[in-house]
Structure formats: structure tokens, C-alpha cells
Short mmCIF file of C-alpha atoms and ligand atoms in Angstrom, two decimals:
data_model
loop_
_atom_site.label_atom_id
_atom_site.label_comp_id
_atom_site.label_asym_id
_atom_site.label_seq_id
_atom_site.Cartn_x
_atom_site.Cartn_y
_atom_site.Cartn_z
CA UNK A 141 -63.70 -48.38 47.83
CA UNK A 142 -66.67 -48.65 45.45
CA UNK A 143 -68.25 -46.16 43.04
CA UNK A 144 -70.33 -46.38 39.89
CA UNK A 145 -67.94 -44.25 37.87
CA UNK A 146 -64.34 -43.26 38.47
CA UNK A 147 -63.28 -40.15 36.53
CA UNK A 148 -59.57 -39.45 36.18
CA UNK A 149 -58.90 -35.71 35.77
CA UNK A 150 -61.02 -32.69 36.68
CA UNK A 151 -60.49 -30.62 33.51
CA UNK A 152 -63.22 -30.08 30.91
CA UNK A 153 -63.35 -33.70 29.81
CA UNK A 154 -63.58 -35.15 33.32
CA UNK A 155 -65.87 -32.49 34.78
CA UNK A 156 -68.40 -32.62 31.95
CA UNK A 157 -68.65 -36.41 32.00
CA UNK A 158 -68.86 -36.41 35.81
CA UNK A 159 -71.69 -33.87 35.76
CA UNK A 160 -73.66 -35.67 33.06
CA UNK A 161 -73.40 -39.07 34.74
CA UNK A 162 -74.13 -37.67 38.21
CA UNK A 163 -77.22 -35.93 36.85
CA UNK A 164 -78.31 -39.28 35.43
CA UNK A 165 -78.18 -40.73 38.95
CA UNK A 166 -74.74 -42.37 38.95
CA UNK A 167 -72.31 -41.98 41.84
CA UNK A 168 -69.12 -40.45 40.53
CA UNK A 169 -65.69 -40.20 42.11
CA UNK A 170 -63.30 -37.75 40.42
CA UNK A 171 -59.58 -38.09 41.15
CA UNK A 172 -57.31 -35.23 40.13
CA UNK A 173 -53.58 -35.29 40.70
CA UNK A 174 -53.25 -31.50 40.83
CA UNK A 175 -54.38 -29.49 43.84
CA UNK A 176 -57.24 -27.87 41.91
CA UNK A 177 -60.07 -28.55 39.46
CA UNK A 178 -60.39 -27.06 35.95
CA UNK A 179 -57.38 -28.69 34.29
CA UNK A 180 -55.46 -26.28 32.12
CA UNK A 181 -58.36 -23.82 32.07
CA UNK A 182 -57.90 -23.16 35.80
CA UNK A 183 -57.93 -19.47 36.74
CA UNK A 184 -57.23 -17.79 40.07
CA UNK A 185 -56.57 -14.40 41.64
CA UNK A 186 -52.84 -13.74 41.97
CA UNK A 187 -51.34 -12.26 45.14
CA UNK A 188 -52.18 -8.75 43.99
CA UNK A 189 -55.78 -9.66 43.21
CA UNK A 190 -55.71 -9.86 39.40
CA UNK A 191 -57.59 -12.77 37.83
CA UNK A 192 -55.04 -14.80 35.85
CA UNK A 193 -54.94 -18.10 33.97
CA UNK A 194 -52.25 -20.22 35.59
CA UNK A 195 -51.68 -22.32 32.45
CA UNK A 196 -51.69 -19.57 29.85
CA UNK A 197 -54.44 -17.53 28.22
CA UNK A 198 -57.72 -19.37 27.70
CA UNK A 199 -60.32 -17.74 25.51
CA UNK A 200 -63.59 -19.50 24.91
CA UNK A 201 -64.97 -19.44 21.36
CA UNK A 202 -67.31 -21.79 19.56
CA UNK A 203 -69.86 -22.28 16.82
CA UNK A 204 -71.63 -24.99 18.79
CA UNK A 205 -74.95 -23.91 20.27
CA UNK A 206 -75.12 -27.23 22.10
CA UNK A 207 -71.87 -26.55 23.93
CA UNK A 208 -72.84 -22.98 24.85
CA UNK A 209 -76.25 -24.09 26.11
CA UNK A 210 -74.69 -26.82 28.20
CA UNK A 211 -72.03 -24.62 29.84
CA UNK A 212 -74.58 -21.84 30.39
CA UNK A 213 -76.10 -24.07 33.08
CA UNK A 214 -73.02 -23.33 35.16
CA UNK A 215 -72.00 -19.79 34.30
CA UNK A 216 -73.00 -16.46 32.90
CA UNK A 217 -70.78 -14.93 30.26
CA UNK A 218 -68.91 -11.73 29.50
CA UNK A 219 -68.53 -11.16 25.74
CA UNK A 220 -64.90 -10.91 24.67
CA UNK A 221 -63.35 -11.01 21.20
CA UNK A 222 -59.67 -11.82 21.20
CA UNK A 223 -57.14 -9.74 19.26
CA UNK A 224 -53.43 -10.33 18.86
CA UNK A 225 -50.50 -8.51 17.26
CA UNK A 226 -47.21 -9.92 16.07
CA UNK A 227 -43.95 -8.06 16.67
CA UNK A 228 -42.17 -8.18 13.29
CA UNK A 229 -39.36 -5.92 12.02
CA UNK A 230 -39.99 -3.52 14.89
CA UNK A 231 -43.70 -3.16 14.06
CA UNK A 232 -46.81 -4.51 15.74
CA UNK A 233 -48.98 -6.02 13.00
CA UNK A 234 -52.26 -7.93 13.20
CA UNK A 235 -52.10 -11.71 13.42
CA UNK A 236 -53.97 -13.56 11.82
CA UNK A 237 -52.57 -11.94 8.70
CA UNK A 238 -55.09 -9.50 7.23
CA UNK A 239 -55.08 -6.52 4.85
CA UNK A 240 -53.38 -4.29 7.43
CA UNK A 241 -50.69 -6.89 8.08
CA UNK A 242 -49.83 -7.10 4.38
CA UNK A 243 -49.83 -3.31 3.95
CA UNK A 244 -47.85 -2.71 7.15
CA UNK A 245 -45.31 -5.41 6.39
CA UNK A 246 -44.66 -4.48 2.74
CA UNK A 247 -45.23 -0.72 3.12
CA UNK A 248 -48.15 -0.79 0.67
CA UNK A 249 -51.59 0.74 0.59
CA UNK A 250 -53.55 -1.99 -1.08
CA UNK A 251 -57.33 -2.10 -0.92
CA UNK A 252 -59.39 -5.18 -0.05
CA UNK A 253 -59.90 -5.70 -3.78
CA UNK A 254 -56.17 -5.47 -4.58
CA UNK A 255 -54.73 -7.58 -1.80
CA UNK A 256 -56.15 -10.82 -3.21
CA UNK A 257 -54.27 -10.29 -6.47
CA UNK A 258 -51.13 -9.35 -4.53
CA UNK A 259 -51.22 -12.54 -2.45
CA UNK A 260 -51.90 -14.48 -5.62
CA UNK A 261 -48.58 -13.14 -6.97
CA UNK A 262 -46.48 -13.82 -3.86
CA UNK A 263 -47.96 -17.13 -2.75
CA UNK A 264 -46.15 -20.38 -3.53
CA UNK A 265 -48.82 -22.82 -4.64
CA UNK A 266 -48.44 -26.23 -3.02
CA UNK A 267 -50.25 -29.38 -3.95
CA UNK A 268 -50.91 -31.44 -1.98
CA UNK A 269 -50.90 -29.30 1.17
CA UNK A 270 -49.53 -31.70 3.76
CA UNK A 271 -47.46 -29.74 6.23
CA UNK A 272 -47.77 -26.45 8.11
CA UNK A 273 -45.08 -25.02 5.83
CA UNK A 274 -47.25 -25.92 2.81
CA UNK A 275 -50.27 -24.21 4.35
CA UNK A 276 -48.56 -20.88 4.88
CA UNK A 277 -46.47 -20.77 1.71
CA UNK A 278 -49.55 -21.74 -0.27
CA UNK A 279 -51.56 -18.90 1.25
CA UNK A 280 -49.15 -15.96 1.64
CA UNK A 281 -45.74 -16.86 0.21
CA UNK A 282 -42.24 -16.91 1.63
CA UNK A 283 -41.74 -13.41 3.10
CA UNK A 284 -44.71 -13.55 5.43
CA UNK A 285 -44.02 -17.22 6.15
CA UNK A 286 -40.45 -16.49 7.25
CA UNK A 287 -41.33 -13.53 9.46
CA UNK A 288 -44.62 -14.60 11.02
CA UNK A 289 -44.68 -18.39 11.06
CA UNK A 290 -41.35 -20.14 10.62
CA UNK A 291 -39.56 -19.07 13.77
CA UNK A 292 -42.65 -18.88 15.94
CA UNK A 293 -43.44 -22.47 15.04
CA UNK A 294 -39.85 -23.63 15.57
CA UNK A 295 -39.91 -22.06 19.01
CA UNK A 296 -43.38 -23.31 19.93
CA UNK A 297 -42.94 -26.91 18.86
CA UNK A 298 -39.20 -27.41 18.62
CA UNK A 299 -39.92 -28.46 15.03
CA UNK A 300 -39.87 -26.82 11.64
CA UNK A 301 -43.31 -26.13 10.08
CA UNK A 302 -42.36 -28.67 7.41
CA UNK A 303 -42.35 -31.34 10.16
CA UNK A 304 -45.84 -30.53 11.46
CA UNK A 305 -49.18 -31.51 10.01
CA UNK A 306 -51.10 -28.90 8.03
CA UNK A 307 -53.72 -28.56 10.76
CA UNK A 308 -51.36 -26.72 13.12
CA UNK A 309 -50.79 -23.59 11.03
CA UNK A 310 -54.25 -23.93 9.48
CA UNK A 311 -55.68 -22.95 12.88
CA UNK A 312 -54.67 -19.39 11.99
CA UNK A 313 -56.62 -18.05 8.98
CA UNK A 314 -55.51 -15.51 6.37
CA UNK A 315 -57.88 -12.64 5.66
CA UNK A 316 -58.07 -10.06 2.92
CA UNK A 317 -60.27 -7.69 4.90
CA UNK A 318 -59.43 -5.66 8.01
CA UNK A 319 -61.04 -8.01 10.52
CA UNK A 320 -58.41 -8.30 13.25
CA UNK A 321 -60.19 -10.70 15.56
CA UNK A 322 -58.32 -13.92 16.30
CA UNK A 323 -61.47 -15.96 15.69
CA UNK A 324 -64.74 -15.32 13.89
CA UNK A 325 -66.84 -17.87 15.81
CA UNK A 326 -70.48 -17.00 16.56
CA UNK A 327 -69.94 -17.18 20.30
CA UNK A 328 -66.90 -15.58 21.94
CA UNK A 329 -67.05 -14.95 25.68
CA UNK A 330 -65.44 -15.80 28.99
CA UNK A 331 -67.26 -17.17 32.03
CA UNK A 332 -68.32 -14.04 33.94
CA UNK A 333 -66.83 -15.14 37.26
CA UNK A 334 -63.97 -17.10 35.70
CA UNK A 335 -63.39 -20.70 34.61
CA UNK A 336 -62.77 -22.11 38.07
CA UNK A 337 -66.15 -20.88 39.32
CA UNK A 338 -67.80 -22.55 36.34
CA UNK A 339 -66.05 -25.85 37.14
CA UNK A 340 -67.05 -25.56 40.80
CA UNK A 341 -70.69 -25.22 39.75
CA UNK A 342 -70.37 -28.20 37.40
CA UNK A 343 -68.91 -30.46 40.06
CA UNK A 344 -71.24 -29.25 42.82
CA UNK A 345 -73.58 -32.22 42.76
CA UNK A 346 -74.57 -34.59 45.58
CA UNK A 347 -73.54 -37.59 43.46
CA UNK A 348 -70.02 -36.26 42.80
CA UNK A 349 -67.03 -36.46 45.14
CA UNK A 350 -63.75 -34.91 44.09
CA UNK A 351 -60.40 -36.03 45.51
CA UNK A 352 -57.60 -33.57 44.74
CA UNK A 353 -53.93 -34.46 44.89
CA UNK A 354 -54.68 -38.07 43.98
CA UNK A 355 -52.89 -39.78 41.11
CA UNK A 356 -54.87 -42.51 39.39
CA UNK A 357 -51.76 -44.68 39.20
CA UNK A 358 -51.65 -44.86 42.98
CA UNK A 359 -55.31 -45.72 43.48
CA UNK A 360 -56.28 -47.74 40.43
CA UNK A 361 -56.11 -51.03 42.35
CA UNK A 362 -57.97 -49.64 45.38
CA UNK A 363 -61.10 -48.32 43.71
CA UNK A 364 -63.76 -50.59 42.30
CA UNK A 365 -65.75 -48.81 39.63
CA UNK A 366 -68.26 -50.17 37.12
CA UNK A 367 -66.82 -47.70 34.62
CA UNK A 368 -63.66 -45.57 34.36
CA UNK A 369 -63.39 -42.30 32.43
CA UNK A 370 -59.76 -41.48 31.79
CA UNK A 371 -58.70 -37.98 30.65
CA UNK A 372 -54.91 -38.11 31.22
CA UNK A 373 -52.24 -38.91 28.61
CA UNK A 374 -53.19 -42.10 26.82
CA UNK A 375 -49.64 -43.51 26.74
CA UNK A 376 -49.30 -43.12 30.54
CA UNK A 377 -52.44 -45.21 31.07
CA UNK A 378 -50.73 -48.10 29.28
CA UNK A 379 -47.39 -47.51 31.05
CA UNK A 380 -45.86 -46.24 27.79
CA UNK A 381 -45.94 -49.77 26.39
CA UNK A 382 -45.14 -48.67 22.84
CA UNK A 383 -42.90 -45.78 23.90
CA UNK A 384 -43.72 -42.22 24.85
CA UNK A 385 -46.15 -40.17 22.82
CA UNK A 386 -44.59 -36.74 22.38
CA UNK A 387 -46.38 -33.84 24.05
CA UNK A 388 -45.16 -30.24 24.05
CA UNK A 389 -44.90 -28.36 27.32
CA UNK A 390 -44.57 -24.73 28.35
CA UNK A 391 -43.16 -22.78 31.26
CA UNK A 392 -45.38 -19.90 32.30
CA UNK A 393 -43.67 -16.82 33.68
CA UNK A 394 -46.27 -14.74 35.51
CA UNK A 395 -45.45 -11.13 36.38
CA UNK A 396 -47.45 -8.47 38.18
CA UNK A 397 -46.71 -4.86 37.29
CA UNK A 398 -47.84 -2.62 40.16
CA UNK A 399 -49.06 0.86 39.29
CA UNK A 400 -49.29 -0.01 35.58
CA UNK A 401 -52.97 -0.07 34.66
CA UNK A 402 -52.22 -1.20 31.08
CA UNK A 403 -49.09 -2.92 29.73
CA UNK A 404 -49.83 -3.51 26.05
CA UNK A 405 -52.36 -2.48 23.38
CA UNK A 406 -54.05 -5.82 22.91
CA UNK A 407 -54.42 -8.97 24.98
CA UNK A 408 -51.65 -10.93 23.27
CA UNK A 409 -48.47 -9.96 21.46
CA UNK A 410 -46.66 -12.73 19.61
CA UNK A 411 -42.87 -12.66 19.25
CA UNK A 412 -41.99 -14.86 16.29
CA UNK A 413 -38.37 -13.76 15.90
CA UNK A 414 -37.09 -12.53 19.26
CA UNK A 415 -36.93 -13.93 22.79
CA UNK A 416 -37.27 -17.47 24.11
CA UNK A 417 -40.95 -16.93 24.80
CA UNK A 418 -43.58 -17.05 22.08
CA UNK A 419 -46.12 -14.55 23.36
CA UNK A 420 -47.06 -12.15 26.14
CA UNK A 421 -50.65 -11.93 27.34
CA UNK A 422 -52.14 -9.28 29.60
CA UNK A 423 -55.10 -10.76 31.45
CA UNK A 424 -57.07 -7.58 32.15
CA UNK A 425 -57.89 -7.38 28.42
CA UNK A 426 -59.65 -10.74 28.72
CA UNK A 427 -61.48 -10.12 31.94
CA UNK A 428 -62.14 -6.32 31.86
CA UNK A 429 -61.08 -6.29 35.50
CA UNK A 430 -60.47 -2.88 37.09
CA UNK A 431 -57.17 -2.83 39.01
CA UNK A 432 -54.45 -0.23 39.50
CA UNK A 433 -51.81 -2.77 38.39
CA UNK A 434 -51.74 -5.42 35.70
CA UNK A 435 -50.61 -9.04 35.34
CA UNK A 436 -49.01 -10.65 32.32
CA UNK A 437 -47.75 -14.09 31.36
CA UNK A 438 -44.89 -15.06 29.08
CA UNK A 439 -45.00 -18.56 27.58
CA UNK A 440 -41.71 -20.41 27.14
CA UNK A 441 -42.06 -23.63 25.14
CA UNK A 442 -40.15 -26.69 26.30
CA UNK A 443 -40.13 -30.44 25.82
CA UNK A 444 -40.00 -31.43 29.51
CA UNK A 445 -42.82 -30.73 31.94
CA UNK A 446 -46.59 -31.18 32.08
CA UNK A 447 -48.03 -32.33 28.75
CA UNK A 448 -49.98 -29.43 27.22
CA UNK A 449 -50.05 -30.05 23.48
CA UNK A 450 -50.22 -33.26 21.47
CA UNK A 451 -47.78 -32.76 18.57
CA UNK A 452 -49.62 -33.27 15.28
CA UNK A 453 -47.34 -35.02 12.79
CA UNK A 454 -47.66 -38.31 10.93
CA UNK A 455 -45.24 -40.40 13.02
CA UNK A 456 -46.98 -39.37 16.23
CA UNK A 457 -50.36 -40.20 14.74
CA UNK A 458 -48.99 -43.61 13.82
CA UNK A 459 -47.84 -44.21 17.40
CA UNK A 460 -51.17 -42.96 18.73
CA UNK A 461 -52.97 -45.43 16.46
CA UNK A 462 -51.07 -48.25 18.18
CA UNK A 463 -52.35 -47.00 21.53
CA UNK A 464 -55.82 -46.73 20.02
CA UNK A 465 -55.77 -50.47 19.39
CA UNK A 466 -55.23 -50.95 23.14
CA UNK A 467 -57.98 -48.41 23.89
CA UNK A 468 -60.41 -50.41 21.75
CA UNK A 469 -59.67 -53.56 23.80
CA UNK A 470 -59.87 -51.86 27.21
CA UNK A 471 -63.40 -52.71 28.27
CA UNK A 472 -65.18 -50.52 30.80
CA UNK A 473 -62.91 -47.52 30.19
CA UNK A 474 -63.69 -44.37 28.18
CA UNK A 475 -60.79 -42.23 26.98
CA UNK A 476 -61.76 -38.63 26.34
CA UNK A 477 -60.02 -35.25 26.15
CA UNK A 478 -57.01 -33.55 24.64
CA UNK A 479 -54.45 -35.87 26.22
CA UNK A 480 -56.46 -39.09 26.16
CA UNK A 481 -57.47 -38.70 22.50
CA UNK A 482 -54.18 -37.08 21.49
CA UNK A 483 -56.08 -34.33 19.64
CA UNK A 484 -55.25 -30.62 19.44
CA UNK A 485 -58.69 -29.82 20.84
CA UNK A 486 -59.95 -26.40 21.86
CA UNK A 487 -62.07 -26.18 24.99
CA UNK A 488 -65.40 -26.30 23.17
CA UNK A 489 -64.32 -29.37 21.25
CA UNK A 490 -63.46 -31.14 24.50
CA UNK A 491 -66.88 -30.27 25.90
CA UNK A 492 -68.50 -31.66 22.74
CA UNK A 493 -66.43 -34.85 22.94
CA UNK A 494 -67.24 -35.25 26.65
CA UNK A 495 -70.98 -34.78 26.15
CA UNK A 496 -70.85 -37.46 23.46
CA UNK A 497 -68.80 -39.79 25.67
CA UNK A 498 -71.31 -39.41 28.53
CA UNK A 499 -74.23 -40.19 26.20
CA UNK A 500 -72.44 -43.31 24.97
CA UNK A 501 -71.70 -44.54 28.48
CA UNK A 502 -75.35 -44.14 29.48
CA UNK A 503 -76.57 -45.72 26.24
CA UNK A 504 -74.31 -48.76 26.72
CA UNK A 505 -76.08 -49.31 30.05
CA UNK A 506 -73.16 -50.97 31.85
CA UNK A 507 -73.36 -48.43 34.64
P1 FAD B 1839 -56.80 -31.07 30.80
O1 FAD B 1839 -57.30 -29.70 31.02
O2 FAD B 1839 -55.35 -31.30 30.56
O3 FAD B 1839 -57.28 -31.94 32.06
C1 FAD B 1839 -56.77 -33.23 32.33
C2 FAD B 1839 -56.63 -33.34 33.82
O4 FAD B 1839 -56.29 -34.71 34.14
C3 FAD B 1839 -55.52 -32.47 34.38
O5 FAD B 1839 -56.03 -31.62 35.39
C4 FAD B 1839 -54.51 -33.48 34.92
O6 FAD B 1839 -53.86 -33.02 36.09
C5 FAD B 1839 -55.38 -34.69 35.21
N1 FAD B 1839 -54.64 -35.95 35.21
C6 FAD B 1839 -53.82 -36.41 34.22
N2 FAD B 1839 -53.31 -37.61 34.60
C7 FAD B 1839 -53.83 -37.90 35.81
C8 FAD B 1839 -53.68 -39.01 36.69
N3 FAD B 1839 -52.87 -40.05 36.42
N4 FAD B 1839 -54.35 -38.99 37.87
C9 FAD B 1839 -55.16 -37.92 38.19
N5 FAD B 1839 -55.34 -36.86 37.38
C10 FAD B 1839 -54.69 -36.85 36.20
N6 FAD B 1839 -58.55 -23.81 24.24
C11 FAD B 1839 -59.44 -22.87 23.81
O7 FAD B 1839 -60.57 -23.22 23.42
N7 FAD B 1839 -59.10 -21.55 23.79
C12 FAD B 1839 -57.89 -21.10 24.22
O8 FAD B 1839 -57.61 -19.90 24.20
C13 FAD B 1839 -56.94 -22.06 24.67
N8 FAD B 1839 -55.71 -21.66 25.07
C14 FAD B 1839 -54.83 -22.60 25.51
C15 FAD B 1839 -53.58 -22.15 25.92
C16 FAD B 1839 -52.65 -23.06 26.39
C17 FAD B 1839 -51.29 -22.57 26.82
C18 FAD B 1839 -52.97 -24.44 26.44
C19 FAD B 1839 -51.97 -25.44 26.94
C20 FAD B 1839 -54.21 -24.89 26.02
C21 FAD B 1839 -55.15 -23.97 25.54
N9 FAD B 1839 -56.41 -24.37 25.13
C22 FAD B 1839 -57.31 -23.43 24.67
C23 FAD B 1839 -56.81 -25.80 25.13
C24 FAD B 1839 -57.53 -26.21 26.43
O9 FAD B 1839 -56.66 -26.02 27.52
C25 FAD B 1839 -57.90 -27.69 26.33
O10 FAD B 1839 -58.66 -27.95 25.18
C26 FAD B 1839 -58.69 -28.20 27.53
O11 FAD B 1839 -58.33 -27.60 28.75
C27 FAD B 1839 -58.49 -29.70 27.62
O12 FAD B 1839 -59.30 -30.25 28.64
P2 FAD B 1839 -59.04 -31.75 29.07
O13 FAD B 1839 -60.00 -32.05 30.18
O14 FAD B 1839 -59.04 -32.65 27.90
O15 FAD B 1839 -57.53 -31.79 29.59
N1 UDP B 1840 -48.42 -19.59 14.58
C1 UDP B 1840 -47.31 -18.92 14.12
N2 UDP B 1840 -47.21 -17.57 14.36
C2 UDP B 1840 -48.14 -16.89 15.06
C3 UDP B 1840 -49.28 -17.59 15.54
C4 UDP B 1840 -49.38 -18.95 15.29
O1 UDP B 1840 -46.41 -19.51 13.52
O2 UDP B 1840 -48.00 -15.66 15.25
C5 UDP B 1840 -48.51 -21.05 14.30
C6 UDP B 1840 -47.73 -21.84 15.35
O3 UDP B 1840 -47.23 -23.02 14.75
C7 UDP B 1840 -48.80 -22.16 16.35
C8 UDP B 1840 -49.98 -22.45 15.43
O4 UDP B 1840 -49.85 -21.49 14.38
O5 UDP B 1840 -48.45 -23.25 17.14
C9 UDP B 1840 -51.33 -22.38 16.06
O6 UDP B 1840 -51.48 -21.12 16.69
P1 UDP B 1840 -52.52 -20.91 17.89
O7 UDP B 1840 -52.51 -19.47 18.23
O8 UDP B 1840 -53.81 -21.53 17.52
O9 UDP B 1840 -51.83 -21.74 19.05
P2 UDP B 1840 -52.31 -22.06 20.55
O10 UDP B 1840 -53.22 -20.92 20.95
O11 UDP B 1840 -52.98 -23.39 20.52
O12 UDP B 1840 -51.05 -22.06 21.33
#
């Protein structure tokens, strides 16, 4: 079988590149080993009719106008600002840590002006800041580190914060005001009809065919393509030649609670110190859906299973760099996305990377 471009994976990376190249007149075949498009952002109505995210809560937020403008071709938006609480010492306190978290945790009544000086006293200055432990100790000191970050991180990654790069914990800011939003990005919204609808619109192009339930490994010899765009795990592409790149997985436990219009106060509650799961998310907060019941998901981290997170730490980066040397030599193939670039990307960052990859493919002119 012949095509101009073969795209492996129908998540953000694959769908954006497919759409861009199809719109530029190329014939694109997308193969996706799962039974659906959308990758990990896939959403669907559960049996009781509540819109849920099969692979855990996905909240779109970005500062990139380019990315918003691009995706707005395929969806309208419903504004949504995410908020989370952490269950610590029997209390529900805002996470990211803010003024109310510090006051609630220590039983204080500090003002915005005073909390800076307080954190200055309790923080443990670190220089250089290399690990996730350094980041948190450096910002808020040991008490808050132990209760909010240490055990959550050990559960999430199966590693101590001291074994993870600084960038992991640095995703979560520390604030001295009362802003309790998870992010402060300019644009925070969810696709009005859901992520899957947005992906359907993106892939609905006469030049695109999508084959679901097809693993690239089984068809790579059968399809002749002038160019391949690969968005799966980079080590799998090269048959794990240098050994397996570690990825972290999760098990998602979805539950519907009939006759319970609302389960918890905010969309997500994190459990740093109890339970085998890290957090509980109630989807109706994200979607504003009206329904007499509600649906929640608990996320249980694990090492086996689908690869969801690259694990940012120096030895993994070193192994990834060895794969990168193979990537550089692999002519006619573009590697893009969270798994293919082994980067802890958010959705908007994947869209940005995919738009760039598509431009480069077209500029190179080989297809
Ligand atoms: P993926 O979505 O993983 O898509 C890759 C696709 O390739 C998959 O569908 C896979 O089945 C397919 N594939 C792989 N190998 C093959 C093969 N051999 N043959 C055929 N198909 C193959 N980001 C945010 O911005 N906000 C959030 O709130 C957020 N929450 C998240 C929560 C969780 C629990 C997780 C795991 C991620 C979250 N993310 C969030 C990150 C977001 O999911 C990713 O950035 C994004 O989905 C990555 O898109 P991708 O196309 O690179 O990869
Ligand atoms: N984190 C933590 N406690 C929390 C929230 C986050 O220790 O209550 C740490 C943890 O290591 C986590 C990282 O910060 O993996 C990044 O958190 P984020 O919410 O961005 O994770 P994601 O949404 O990608 O799962």
C-alpha cells in the first residue's frame, strides 16, 4: 500500500501533523493501535451518560495564541479554571501551596505581606537546585515538603523527589497570595463538545484515512510512505536496542455514583499521604455537565502498563540521548510527541511541537 505520509498514533502529535499535511495536499494514512482517536486526551460518555476522560483528567491551558488559534479551527471552548485541594492532616488545603495553605497547615493568620518572610524563615536554601527535592525545600522548607510533596511524588513516580529532575516538582508553583487556581495561563478552557469531537473534526479531511486497531510494528513493511511521522515511544521504534526507556503508567479506576449530583468541593483532590491512588477527580466540575449522578476517577500509579509519563531524571535523559543519535540518522522519519521525544509535555506543548514538525516536513520538500 502507498501513501505520501504515514502517521503512527492519533493523539495530539499525530492528529495535528496529519491535518497540517493533508491541508497542504498530501495523502495521509494514520495508524492507531487503540480502538479510538485522541490518544490520552480521549473522552467519552460513560454508561450512565457522564462525559469522562478515560485516561485521567485533561485540562487544557496555554499561553500560546498560536496553539489556541489553531485548535479553534476544530472546536469551540468552554472556559474552565482548574482548582485542586490536597488532603493533609485531615484538612483540605489548596495545592499549589498559597497563603491559605500555609495558614491552614500551620494554624496561622499571616497576611500576604507576612507570608513571604515566614517562608524565608522555614525554607532550606539549596544551590544548585537540581532535583525535585531541592525545588520544594528551597521554596517552602521541610514541613510542607514532607506533607505535600514527598509521599505524593514517591507514589506517583515510584521514586523519591531527590531522584527526579527539578522540572517535575517545578511544574507546581508556590504562591504568597490567595490565588487557588492550578494554573495562571492566559487561556484555560475545555473543548465545548469534548476532546474526541475536536479530534474528529481535525481528522475529518478527504486526504486523511485513519486505521484504528493497527499497530505500526505489524504494518511497517507493508506500507510504502514517502515520509513517516512516529508518535509512539521512541525506544519501541528501535526495538529497545539500548534497553528500555522508563515510562510511568497509571491504572484508572472509574466510578459512577448514581443519585449524587456532587461528590467533592473541587475538581481534584490530591492524597499525598493516604491511599494507593494519588488523586480523585470529579469530571462534572470540568465539563459543567448537568446530570443527577456524578462520575469520578482515581489514579493508581504503576510501573507496568501503557506508557503515560516519561520519567525526568539524568540517567533516563542519558539513555534518551542515545536513542536521539539513532533518530538523527533515521532519514524520512519525524519523531514528535510526549513519547517520541521523551518530554513531559502538556497538551499545548505537543500541539506546538507538532505544528513545528509539520512545517519542517513541508519545508524539506521530500513529500
Ligand atoms: P499520546 O496521546 O500518547 O498519543 C500517542 C498515540 O500513539 C497513542 O494513541 C498510542 O496508542 C499510539 N501508538 C503508540 N505506539 C503505536 C504503534 N506502534 N502503532 C500505532 N499506534 C501507536 N496535559 C495537559 O495539557 N493538561 C492536563 O491536564 C493533562 N493531564 C494529563 C493527565 C494524565 C493522567 C496524563 C497521562 C497526561 C496528561 N496530560 C495533560 C498530557 C497529555 O496527555 C499529553 O501531553 C498528550 O496527550 C500527548 O499527546 P501525544 O500525541 O504526544 O501522545
Ligand atoms: N506533586 C506533589 N504533590 C501534589 C501535586 C504535585 O508532590 O499535591 C508533584 C508530583 O511529583 C507530581 C508533580 O508535582 O508528579 C507534578 O504535578 P502535576 O500536577 O503537574 O502532575 P500531572 O498533572 O502531570 O500528573
